[in-house]
Structures are given as C-alpha cells and as structure tokens.
mmCIF file of C-alpha atoms in Angstrom:
data_model
loop_
_atom_site.group_PDB
_atom_site.id
_atom_site.type_symbol
_atom_site.label_atom_id
_atom_site.label_comp_id
_atom_site.label_asym_id
_atom_site.label_seq_id
_atom_site.Cartn_x
_atom_site.Cartn_y
_atom_site.Cartn_z
ATOM 1 C CA UNK A 1 -34.834 25.237 22.179
ATOM 2 C CA UNK A 2 -35.403 23.374 18.945
ATOM 3 C CA UNK A 3 -32.244 24.858 17.451
ATOM 4 C CA UNK A 4 -30.210 23.748 20.475
ATOM 5 C CA UNK A 5 -31.579 20.201 20.231
ATOM 6 C CA UNK A 6 -30.767 20.142 16.518
ATOM 7 C CA UNK A 7 -27.185 21.265 17.143
ATOM 8 C CA UNK A 8 -26.800 18.710 19.917
ATOM 9 C CA UNK A 9 -28.083 15.965 17.617
ATOM 10 C CA UNK A 10 -25.717 16.985 14.826
ATOM 11 C CA UNK A 11 -22.839 17.061 17.296
ATOM 12 C CA UNK A 12 -23.705 13.608 18.600
ATOM 13 C CA UNK A 13 -23.910 12.215 15.075
ATOM 14 C CA UNK A 14 -20.554 13.770 14.222
ATOM 15 C CA UNK A 15 -18.895 12.284 17.297
ATOM 16 C CA UNK A 16 -20.475 8.902 16.545
ATOM 17 C CA UNK A 17 -19.124 9.015 12.987
ATOM 18 C CA UNK A 18 -15.624 9.755 14.278
ATOM 19 C CA UNK A 19 -15.836 7.055 16.959
ATOM 20 C CA UNK A 20 -17.140 4.331 14.628
ATOM 21 C CA UNK A 21 -13.718 3.409 13.130
ATOM 22 C CA UNK A 22 -12.246 3.044 16.619
ATOM 23 C CA UNK A 23 -15.139 0.868 17.786
ATOM 24 C CA UNK A 24 -14.848 -1.249 14.638
ATOM 25 C CA UNK A 25 -11.144 -1.710 15.319
ATOM 26 C CA UNK A 26 -11.778 -2.771 18.907
ATOM 27 C CA UNK A 27 -14.538 -5.173 17.854
ATOM 28 C CA UNK A 28 -12.276 -6.800 15.269
ATOM 29 C CA UNK A 29 -9.470 -7.169 17.830
ATOM 30 C CA UNK A 30 -11.846 -9.036 20.135
ATOM 31 C CA UNK A 31 -12.732 -11.557 17.445
ATOM 32 C CA UNK A 32 -10.693 -14.663 16.797
ATOM 33 C CA UNK A 33 -8.354 -14.833 13.806
ATOM 34 C CA UNK A 34 -10.045 -15.657 10.523
ATOM 35 C CA UNK A 35 -8.814 -18.936 9.048
ATOM 36 C CA UNK A 36 -7.591 -17.478 5.756
ATOM 37 C CA UNK A 37 -6.610 -20.824 4.311
ATOM 38 C CA UNK A 38 -10.055 -22.331 4.880
ATOM 39 C CA UNK A 39 -11.940 -19.174 3.851
ATOM 40 C CA UNK A 40 -9.999 -18.274 0.718
ATOM 41 C CA UNK A 41 -7.480 -20.930 -0.337
ATOM 42 C CA UNK A 42 -4.104 -22.457 0.463
ATOM 43 C CA UNK A 43 -1.809 -20.029 -1.364
ATOM 44 C CA UNK A 44 -1.108 -16.296 -1.169
ATOM 45 C CA UNK A 45 0.710 -14.152 -3.743
ATOM 46 C CA UNK A 46 2.719 -11.219 -2.367
ATOM 47 C CA UNK A 47 4.472 -8.600 -4.506
ATOM 48 C CA UNK A 48 7.466 -6.734 -3.096
ATOM 49 C CA UNK A 49 8.032 -9.288 -0.292
ATOM 50 C CA UNK A 50 11.749 -8.753 0.301
ATOM 51 C CA UNK A 51 11.693 -5.798 2.722
ATOM 52 C CA UNK A 52 9.528 -3.590 4.902
ATOM 53 C CA UNK A 53 5.811 -4.186 5.061
ATOM 54 C CA UNK A 54 5.922 -6.686 2.215
ATOM 55 C CA UNK A 55 8.390 -8.929 4.022
ATOM 56 C CA UNK A 56 6.494 -8.662 7.305
ATOM 57 C CA UNK A 57 3.174 -9.401 5.601
ATOM 58 C CA UNK A 58 4.598 -12.467 3.856
ATOM 59 C CA UNK A 59 5.944 -13.783 7.164
ATOM 60 C CA UNK A 60 2.637 -13.091 8.928
ATOM 61 C CA UNK A 61 0.687 -14.954 6.228
ATOM 62 C CA UNK A 62 3.126 -17.861 6.571
ATOM 63 C CA UNK A 63 2.538 -17.953 10.339
ATOM 64 C CA UNK A 64 -1.177 -18.179 9.555
ATOM 65 C CA UNK A 65 -0.520 -21.297 7.448
ATOM 66 C CA UNK A 66 -0.603 -19.786 3.961
ATOM 67 C CA UNK A 67 1.759 -21.105 1.292
ATOM 68 C CA UNK A 68 3.378 -18.241 -0.606
ATOM 69 C CA UNK A 69 4.190 -17.151 -4.146
ATOM 70 C CA UNK A 70 6.783 -14.389 -3.755
ATOM 71 C CA UNK A 71 7.038 -11.888 -6.613
ATOM 72 C CA UNK A 72 10.043 -9.558 -6.841
ATOM 73 C CA UNK A 73 12.865 -8.489 -9.089
ATOM 74 C CA UNK A 74 15.913 -9.592 -7.057
ATOM 75 C CA UNK A 75 16.504 -13.376 -7.060
ATOM 76 C CA UNK A 76 18.939 -13.252 -4.119
ATOM 77 C CA UNK A 77 16.504 -11.312 -1.944
ATOM 78 C CA UNK A 78 13.685 -13.665 -2.925
ATOM 79 C CA UNK A 79 15.816 -16.602 -1.786
ATOM 80 C CA UNK A 80 16.488 -14.778 1.472
ATOM 81 C CA UNK A 81 12.811 -14.224 2.300
ATOM 82 C CA UNK A 82 12.019 -17.811 1.256
ATOM 83 C CA UNK A 83 14.630 -19.034 3.717
ATOM 84 C CA UNK A 84 13.224 -16.796 6.470
ATOM 85 C CA UNK A 85 9.743 -18.178 5.853
ATOM 86 C CA UNK A 86 11.011 -21.766 5.988
ATOM 87 C CA UNK A 87 12.547 -21.064 9.400
ATOM 88 C CA UNK A 88 9.477 -19.240 10.740
ATOM 89 C CA UNK A 89 6.952 -21.762 9.379
ATOM 90 C CA UNK A 90 8.631 -25.022 8.275
ATOM 91 C CA UNK A 91 5.412 -26.536 6.927
ATOM 92 C CA UNK A 92 4.780 -23.645 4.535
ATOM 93 C CA UNK A 93 5.691 -24.028 0.862
ATOM 94 C CA UNK A 94 7.123 -21.131 -1.153
ATOM 95 C CA UNK A 95 7.544 -20.408 -4.834
ATOM 96 C CA UNK A 96 9.325 -17.399 -6.339
ATOM 97 C CA UNK A 97 8.665 -15.477 -9.542
ATOM 98 C CA UNK A 98 11.290 -12.989 -10.699
ATOM 99 C CA UNK A 99 9.399 -10.029 -12.089
ATOM 100 C CA UNK A 100 10.668 -6.456 -12.420
ATOM 101 C CA UNK A 101 7.427 -4.524 -12.127
ATOM 102 C CA UNK A 102 8.955 -1.443 -13.740
ATOM 103 C CA UNK A 103 9.107 -3.461 -16.993
ATOM 104 C CA UNK A 104 5.353 -4.098 -17.141
ATOM 105 C CA UNK A 105 3.965 -3.355 -20.629
ATOM 106 C CA UNK A 106 7.315 -4.181 -22.213
ATOM 107 C CA UNK A 107 8.315 -7.421 -23.962
ATOM 108 C CA UNK A 108 10.487 -8.485 -21.023
ATOM 109 C CA UNK A 109 7.747 -7.690 -18.539
ATOM 110 C CA UNK A 110 5.137 -9.563 -20.567
ATOM 111 C CA UNK A 111 7.268 -12.713 -20.468
ATOM 112 C CA UNK A 112 7.616 -12.477 -16.681
ATOM 113 C CA UNK A 113 3.865 -11.966 -16.294
ATOM 114 C CA UNK A 114 3.312 -15.063 -18.444
ATOM 115 C CA UNK A 115 5.438 -17.046 -15.969
ATOM 116 C CA UNK A 116 3.399 -15.642 -13.083
ATOM 117 C CA UNK A 117 0.145 -16.717 -14.754
ATOM 118 C CA UNK A 118 1.527 -20.203 -15.336
ATOM 119 C CA UNK A 119 2.546 -20.435 -11.693
ATOM 120 C CA UNK A 120 -0.780 -19.349 -10.202
ATOM 121 C CA UNK A 121 -2.910 -21.386 -12.621
ATOM 122 C CA UNK A 122 -1.662 -24.579 -10.996
ATOM 123 C CA UNK A 123 -2.311 -23.375 -7.422
ATOM 124 C CA UNK A 124 -5.271 -22.726 -5.136
ATOM 125 C CA UNK A 125 -4.472 -19.023 -4.764
ATOM 126 C CA UNK A 126 -6.790 -17.520 -2.185
ATOM 127 C CA UNK A 127 -5.086 -14.238 -1.264
ATOM 128 C CA UNK A 128 -3.271 -11.634 -3.354
ATOM 129 C CA UNK A 129 -1.354 -8.834 -1.625
ATOM 130 C CA UNK A 130 -0.267 -6.048 -3.982
ATOM 131 C CA UNK A 131 2.367 -4.404 -1.820
ATOM 132 C CA UNK A 132 5.095 -3.283 -4.229
ATOM 133 C CA UNK A 133 5.321 0.415 -4.959
ATOM 134 C CA UNK A 134 7.837 3.117 -5.804
ATOM 135 C CA UNK A 135 8.377 6.604 -4.407
ATOM 136 C CA UNK A 136 11.321 7.772 -6.515
ATOM 137 C CA UNK A 137 11.910 10.570 -7.307
ATOM 138 C CA UNK A 138 11.073 12.045 -3.881
ATOM 139 C CA UNK A 139 10.181 15.675 -3.091
ATOM 140 C CA UNK A 140 10.144 16.772 -6.722
ATOM 141 C CA UNK A 141 8.234 19.142 -8.940
ATOM 142 C CA UNK A 142 6.905 17.577 -12.116
ATOM 143 C CA UNK A 143 9.631 19.285 -14.148
ATOM 144 C CA UNK A 144 12.445 18.147 -11.849
ATOM 145 C CA UNK A 145 12.757 14.644 -13.335
ATOM 146 C CA UNK A 146 12.717 13.140 -16.782
ATOM 147 C CA UNK A 147 9.634 11.343 -18.006
ATOM 148 C CA UNK A 148 11.084 7.861 -17.468
ATOM 149 C CA UNK A 149 11.088 8.340 -13.690
ATOM 150 C CA UNK A 150 7.371 9.127 -13.684
ATOM 151 C CA UNK A 151 6.653 6.325 -16.163
ATOM 152 C CA UNK A 152 8.421 3.844 -13.857
ATOM 153 C CA UNK A 153 6.240 4.999 -10.973
ATOM 154 C CA UNK A 154 3.073 4.617 -13.038
ATOM 155 C CA UNK A 155 4.133 1.172 -14.225
ATOM 156 C CA UNK A 156 4.852 -0.156 -10.738
ATOM 157 C CA UNK A 157 2.170 1.604 -8.685
ATOM 158 C CA UNK A 158 -0.625 1.403 -11.241
ATOM 159 C CA UNK A 159 -0.067 -0.815 -14.283
ATOM 160 C CA UNK A 160 1.708 -3.663 -12.474
ATOM 161 C CA UNK A 161 -0.890 -3.764 -9.711
ATOM 162 C CA UNK A 162 -3.606 -3.973 -12.361
ATOM 163 C CA UNK A 163 -1.884 -6.672 -14.405
ATOM 164 C CA UNK A 164 -0.962 -8.838 -11.415
ATOM 165 C CA UNK A 165 -4.563 -8.627 -10.195
ATOM 166 C CA UNK A 166 -5.810 -9.542 -13.672
ATOM 167 C CA UNK A 167 -3.453 -12.540 -13.676
ATOM 168 C CA UNK A 168 -4.658 -13.894 -10.324
ATOM 169 C CA UNK A 169 -8.359 -13.076 -10.130
ATOM 170 C CA UNK A 170 -9.649 -15.445 -12.876
ATOM 171 C CA UNK A 171 -8.732 -18.464 -10.727
ATOM 172 C CA UNK A 172 -10.531 -16.916 -7.774
ATOM 173 C CA UNK A 173 -13.640 -16.444 -9.891
ATOM 174 C CA UNK A 174 -13.472 -20.061 -11.030
ATOM 175 C CA UNK A 175 -13.201 -21.298 -7.430
ATOM 176 C CA UNK A 176 -15.784 -18.829 -6.102
ATOM 177 C CA UNK A 177 -13.564 -17.450 -3.327
ATOM 178 C CA UNK A 178 -10.573 -15.191 -2.779
ATOM 179 C CA UNK A 179 -9.258 -11.935 -1.345
ATOM 180 C CA UNK A 180 -7.315 -9.145 -3.025
ATOM 181 C CA UNK A 181 -5.492 -6.665 -0.771
ATOM 182 C CA UNK A 182 -4.047 -3.559 -2.405
ATOM 183 C CA UNK A 183 -1.775 -1.359 -0.299
ATOM 184 C CA UNK A 184 -2.842 2.202 -0.963
ATOM 185 C CA UNK A 185 -1.965 5.266 1.078
ATOM 186 C CA UNK A 186 -3.371 7.897 3.384
ATOM 187 C CA UNK A 187 -1.879 10.452 0.980
ATOM 188 C CA UNK A 188 -4.821 9.896 -1.352
ATOM 189 C CA UNK A 189 -7.542 9.313 1.231
ATOM 190 C CA UNK A 190 -6.934 11.456 4.341
ATOM 191 C CA UNK A 191 -4.860 14.377 3.067
ATOM 192 C CA UNK A 192 -6.218 17.160 0.822
ATOM 193 C CA UNK A 193 -3.044 16.974 -1.290
ATOM 194 C CA UNK A 194 0.588 15.849 -1.079
ATOM 195 C CA UNK A 195 2.654 18.615 -2.713
ATOM 196 C CA UNK A 196 5.886 17.523 -4.408
ATOM 197 C CA UNK A 197 4.637 13.934 -4.240
ATOM 198 C CA UNK A 198 1.880 14.527 -6.755
ATOM 199 C CA UNK A 199 2.464 11.481 -8.935
ATOM 200 C CA UNK A 200 2.749 9.158 -5.947
ATOM 201 C CA UNK A 201 -0.503 10.398 -4.420
ATOM 202 C CA UNK A 202 -2.245 10.214 -7.792
ATOM 203 C CA UNK A 203 -1.231 6.595 -8.371
ATOM 204 C CA UNK A 204 -2.389 5.686 -4.862
ATOM 205 C CA UNK A 205 -5.745 7.342 -5.539
ATOM 206 C CA UNK A 206 -6.083 4.987 -8.493
ATOM 207 C CA UNK A 207 -5.410 2.055 -6.166
ATOM 208 C CA UNK A 208 -8.272 3.115 -3.878
ATOM 209 C CA UNK A 209 -10.809 3.602 -6.690
ATOM 210 C CA UNK A 210 -9.692 0.447 -8.490
ATOM 211 C CA UNK A 211 -10.153 -1.542 -5.281
ATOM 212 C CA UNK A 212 -13.539 -0.045 -4.459
ATOM 213 C CA UNK A 213 -14.959 -0.767 -7.911
ATOM 214 C CA UNK A 214 -13.615 -4.331 -7.920
ATOM 215 C CA UNK A 215 -15.070 -4.809 -4.434
ATOM 216 C CA UNK A 216 -18.534 -4.007 -5.794
ATOM 217 C CA UNK A 217 -18.040 -6.078 -8.950
ATOM 218 C CA UNK A 218 -16.684 -9.254 -7.345
ATOM 219 C CA UNK A 219 -18.257 -9.536 -3.892
ATOM 220 C CA UNK A 220 -21.164 -11.534 -5.338
ATOM 221 C CA UNK A 221 -18.578 -14.018 -6.671
ATOM 222 C CA UNK A 222 -17.160 -14.655 -3.185
ATOM 223 C CA UNK A 223 -14.113 -12.400 -3.656
ATOM 224 C CA UNK A 224 -13.221 -9.688 -1.114
ATOM 225 C CA UNK A 225 -11.289 -6.799 -2.670
ATOM 226 C CA UNK A 226 -9.819 -4.287 -0.280
ATOM 227 C CA UNK A 227 -7.597 -1.216 -0.233
ATOM 228 C CA UNK A 228 -5.582 -0.678 2.932
ATOM 229 C CA UNK A 229 -4.465 2.921 3.488
ATOM 230 C CA UNK A 230 -1.462 3.055 5.848
ATOM 231 C CA UNK A 231 0.352 6.091 7.195
ATOM 232 C CA UNK A 232 4.061 6.044 8.098
ATOM 233 C CA UNK A 233 5.658 2.705 9.024
ATOM 234 C CA UNK A 234 9.201 2.611 10.382
ATOM 235 C CA UNK A 235 11.777 2.038 7.683
ATOM 236 C CA UNK A 236 13.997 3.698 5.115
ATOM 237 C CA UNK A 237 11.200 5.396 3.209
ATOM 238 C CA UNK A 238 9.475 6.979 6.197
ATOM 239 C CA UNK A 239 12.796 8.213 7.611
ATOM 240 C CA UNK A 240 13.212 10.414 4.533
ATOM 241 C CA UNK A 241 10.305 12.620 5.585
ATOM 242 C CA UNK A 242 10.905 15.396 8.051
ATOM 243 C CA UNK A 243 7.292 15.234 9.210
ATOM 244 C CA UNK A 244 7.720 11.534 10.018
ATOM 245 C CA UNK A 245 9.621 12.558 13.152
ATOM 246 C CA UNK A 246 6.553 14.441 14.381
ATOM 247 C CA UNK A 247 4.460 11.297 13.963
ATOM 248 C CA UNK A 248 6.970 8.892 15.501
ATOM 249 C CA UNK A 249 4.560 7.930 18.336
ATOM 250 C CA UNK A 250 1.979 7.016 15.678
ATOM 251 C CA UNK A 251 4.395 5.026 13.527
ATOM 252 C CA UNK A 252 4.233 1.217 13.933
ATOM 253 C CA UNK A 253 6.934 -1.227 12.909
ATOM 254 C CA UNK A 254 6.391 -3.281 9.742
ATOM 255 C CA UNK A 255 5.694 -6.350 11.895
ATOM 256 C CA UNK A 256 3.076 -4.480 13.936
ATOM 257 C CA UNK A 257 1.402 -3.237 10.779
ATOM 258 C CA UNK A 258 1.471 -6.666 9.129
ATOM 259 C CA UNK A 259 -0.308 -8.309 12.069
ATOM 260 C CA UNK A 260 -3.099 -5.747 11.830
ATOM 261 C CA UNK A 261 -3.171 -5.859 8.025
ATOM 262 C CA UNK A 262 -3.649 -9.626 7.886
ATOM 263 C CA UNK A 263 -6.331 -9.479 10.591
ATOM 264 C CA UNK A 264 -8.291 -6.939 8.513
ATOM 265 C CA UNK A 265 -8.302 -8.969 5.284
ATOM 266 C CA UNK A 266 -11.886 -9.270 4.077
ATOM 267 C CA UNK A 267 -13.257 -6.506 6.325
ATOM 268 C CA UNK A 268 -14.384 -3.625 4.119
ATOM 269 C CA UNK A 269 -13.418 -2.121 0.773
ATOM 270 C CA UNK A 270 -11.243 0.576 2.382
ATOM 271 C CA UNK A 271 -9.647 0.253 5.801
ATOM 272 C CA UNK A 272 -6.926 1.594 8.074
ATOM 273 C CA UNK A 273 -5.894 -1.546 9.993
ATOM 274 C CA UNK A 274 -3.490 -0.038 12.509
ATOM 275 C CA UNK A 275 -4.916 1.873 15.475
ATOM 276 C CA UNK A 276 -2.083 4.427 15.462
ATOM 277 C CA UNK A 277 -2.821 5.189 11.833
ATOM 278 C CA UNK A 278 -6.495 5.700 12.663
ATOM 279 C CA UNK A 279 -5.444 8.335 15.195
ATOM 280 C CA UNK A 280 -3.277 10.002 12.531
ATOM 281 C CA UNK A 281 -6.272 9.925 10.176
ATOM 282 C CA UNK A 282 -8.351 11.684 12.847
ATOM 283 C CA UNK A 283 -5.696 14.388 13.241
ATOM 284 C CA UNK A 284 -5.651 14.959 9.481
ATOM 285 C CA UNK A 285 -9.443 15.166 9.546
ATOM 286 C CA UNK A 286 -9.680 17.891 12.184
ATOM 287 C CA UNK A 287 -6.833 20.106 10.893
ATOM 288 C CA UNK A 288 -8.081 22.573 8.215
ATOM 289 C CA UNK A 289 -7.106 21.599 4.668
ATOM 290 C CA UNK A 290 -5.393 24.924 3.944
ATOM 291 C CA UNK A 291 -3.182 24.545 6.994
ATOM 292 C CA UNK A 292 -2.266 20.946 6.195
ATOM 293 C CA UNK A 293 -1.359 21.862 2.629
ATOM 294 C CA UNK A 294 0.743 24.827 3.726
ATOM 295 C CA UNK A 295 2.636 22.741 6.287
ATOM 296 C CA UNK A 296 3.214 19.871 3.862
ATOM 297 C CA UNK A 297 4.385 22.196 1.089
ATOM 298 C CA UNK A 298 6.807 23.930 3.431
ATOM 299 C CA UNK A 299 8.226 20.651 4.735
ATOM 300 C CA UNK A 300 8.575 19.101 1.294
ATOM 301 C CA UNK A 301 10.251 22.192 -0.177
ATOM 302 C CA UNK A 302 12.795 21.974 2.630
ATOM 303 C CA UNK A 303 13.222 18.254 1.955
ATOM 304 C CA UNK A 304 13.681 18.927 -1.755
ATOM 305 C CA UNK A 305 16.422 21.442 -0.996
ATOM 306 C CA UNK A 306 18.238 18.996 1.310
ATOM 307 C CA UNK A 307 17.967 16.115 -1.151
ATOM 308 C CA UNK A 308 19.306 18.236 -4.019
ATOM 309 C CA UNK A 309 22.207 19.273 -1.808
ATOM 310 C CA UNK A 310 23.070 15.637 -1.024
ATOM 311 C CA UNK A 311 22.422 14.149 -4.450
ATOM 312 C CA UNK A 312 21.322 16.382 -7.328
ATOM 313 C CA UNK A 313 18.565 14.790 -9.369
ATOM 314 C CA UNK A 314 19.757 14.178 -12.961
ATOM 315 C CA UNK A 315 17.754 15.838 -15.687
ATOM 316 C CA UNK A 316 17.483 14.305 -19.124
ATOM 317 C CA UNK A 317 18.560 16.377 -22.129
ATOM 318 C CA UNK A 318 15.729 17.498 -24.392
ATOM 319 C CA UNK A 319 14.372 14.641 -26.457
ATOM 320 C CA UNK A 320 15.779 11.881 -24.252
ATOM 321 C CA UNK A 321 14.441 9.806 -21.401
ATOM 322 C CA UNK A 322 16.008 10.083 -17.976
ATOM 323 C CA UNK A 323 17.044 6.835 -16.295
ATOM 324 C CA UNK A 324 16.353 7.397 -12.610
ATOM 325 C CA UNK A 325 16.709 4.277 -10.484
ATOM 326 C CA UNK A 326 13.604 3.108 -8.703
ATOM 327 C CA UNK A 327 13.388 1.896 -5.158
ATOM 328 C CA UNK A 328 10.733 -0.645 -4.241
ATOM 329 C CA UNK A 329 8.850 0.704 -1.269
ATOM 330 C CA UNK A 330 6.409 -1.084 0.919
ATOM 331 C CA UNK A 331 3.359 1.130 0.996
ATOM 332 C CA UNK A 332 4.584 2.832 4.155
ATOM 333 C CA UNK A 333 4.022 6.427 3.130
ATOM 334 C CA UNK A 334 0.782 8.201 3.733
#
C-alpha cells in the first residue's frame, strides 16, 4: 500500500499547488485596499495611458488618490485622458510627457526621455506602470515583414520599458520606497509557444525575466518590482484573434482588469491579478503542449490568411527598411 499512499500524496500536493493561486486571490480580495500613496509615494507614472488597460489603470490609480504622469505619443489623446481623470478625481494632479516609444535609442527619443527624467526628478514618484506595447505586425512569419517593424516592436516592448524604468527607479532608491509594475503576457509564461507571434512573445518573456531579477535586486531597498501576466482583455487587439471568441467568458473588460491589477501591486514578482485569467492559465496548464501549439498554429495561419486578404502586409525591397505603422496596445494579449 506504500505505493498507493505515495501516489495519493503526490496527487494531493499537485492539487494544492494548483489551488494555491486561487486561494491567494481570494485572500487578497478579502483584504482592504493598500494605501498606495502612503506606502509608495504621491505620484504614479503610466505609459500608454490613452486607451485600453492603460487608460483604465490610470483612472483606477487616480481614484485611489495617486497623482499621475501620463506618457504617450499623441498630445490630443493625452489631453483627453487628463480631462477624464480630472472629472473622475478632481483633487488629482496630472502631468503629460509626449514620448514616442518607438523612437527610443534615437536622437529624438533621447530628448523626450530627458524631459521625462526632468519631470520625475521633481516629484515623489511612488509607482511606475509600464503598460505600453506593440503587436504589429500580427500573425506573421519572421520573413513576412521588413526589419523596421520588428525593430519598432523591440524598441517599444523591450528597450523603452527598460529606459523608462531606468529613468524612474533612481528616485525610488533615494527615497527608499516604490513599486514598478510591468505588463507582461501569458504568451510567455503559460503557453509553450505563440506561433506567428514569435517576436511579441519573446519581448514579453524579457519583461518577465527583467522584472523578476529587479524584484530580487531592489526588494531590500523598499522597491516592489512586479510583472503582471494578463490574458485577453476586451478591446481592439483581442478582437483580432479568432481564439479570443472561445475565451470570451474568461475575458474581462479593461476596467475590471485595472481594478484587480492595482489591488495586486506589491504582491509578488509575477502575478495574474484577474480571476478569469487564472482560470485560463489553469486550462493552458492541463492541455498538452503539443496540442496547444498545434491549435494555436492552425488558428494563427488562418488569421494570417484573412489579414493578408484584407490588407496585404508591405514588404520592403532588398536593402531597405520597411515602414510598418505601429499600434500601441495595452498588454491585453496573452
């Protein structure tokens, strides 16, 4: 009977491991809201705050009493979100910094980053939310697009996140407190691969490792660094995925996700704040990797065919760089 007892013990441990995230989520929901302003500081910096999860997160932080530095590339949209924040939380102050994250590591981008540093140096910045990201070009083989499209993705999803963090974190170190929240993706954490979205998944894997290492490095300095790994969130980006329809019951609105995301700030180096996303994570865990990869490849090949039919992706002539427009997303893809 020893073998039976051993199997039963292993089974119980496995079930406990799967149930732990759910219990953690329930325990956190039962706690009161953390006073972010008192714990970390009076100001929060949010990148990509003009739509989707970024907009909802900025508004949620404002409702929690945080003043906001809004970082984006469109001045009109920045004014719009500033106005929305003023209506939702009249006592909250806002500042805007126009910064096209796809120009990071260029002369123009360096000047904008200098303005961001000047802005945050004068403020008690306690929270940084790196939300901005790009998905373009979608459903593509590596050879489908010119190099500039992939370089834009790397700049926004990887280099810009790194440089914005490097601009904000010195003040947190000096004050001995702060929180950095990087929006990653389930595509790099829960799925074995994301065919035809290889570059996107790879950049999001960087976000997770970058966050984990900084979490270890800076926790002794009073700074909580965290990667949040969402699945689909309702919006334009998620609607482009055929498999998103299958997960519609597990897809929260940006406002729903933002409430959970803000509640989870400071709780762990890697987290999945939304309960629906935790269920999706469990499904991805129990389905065999080979089956998931086959299903995803099939769906994304179909999506690629449909997208090419609607709008053929331009290819750059040999020796040139393709100029493919980038769309700021809000971390809502797994």
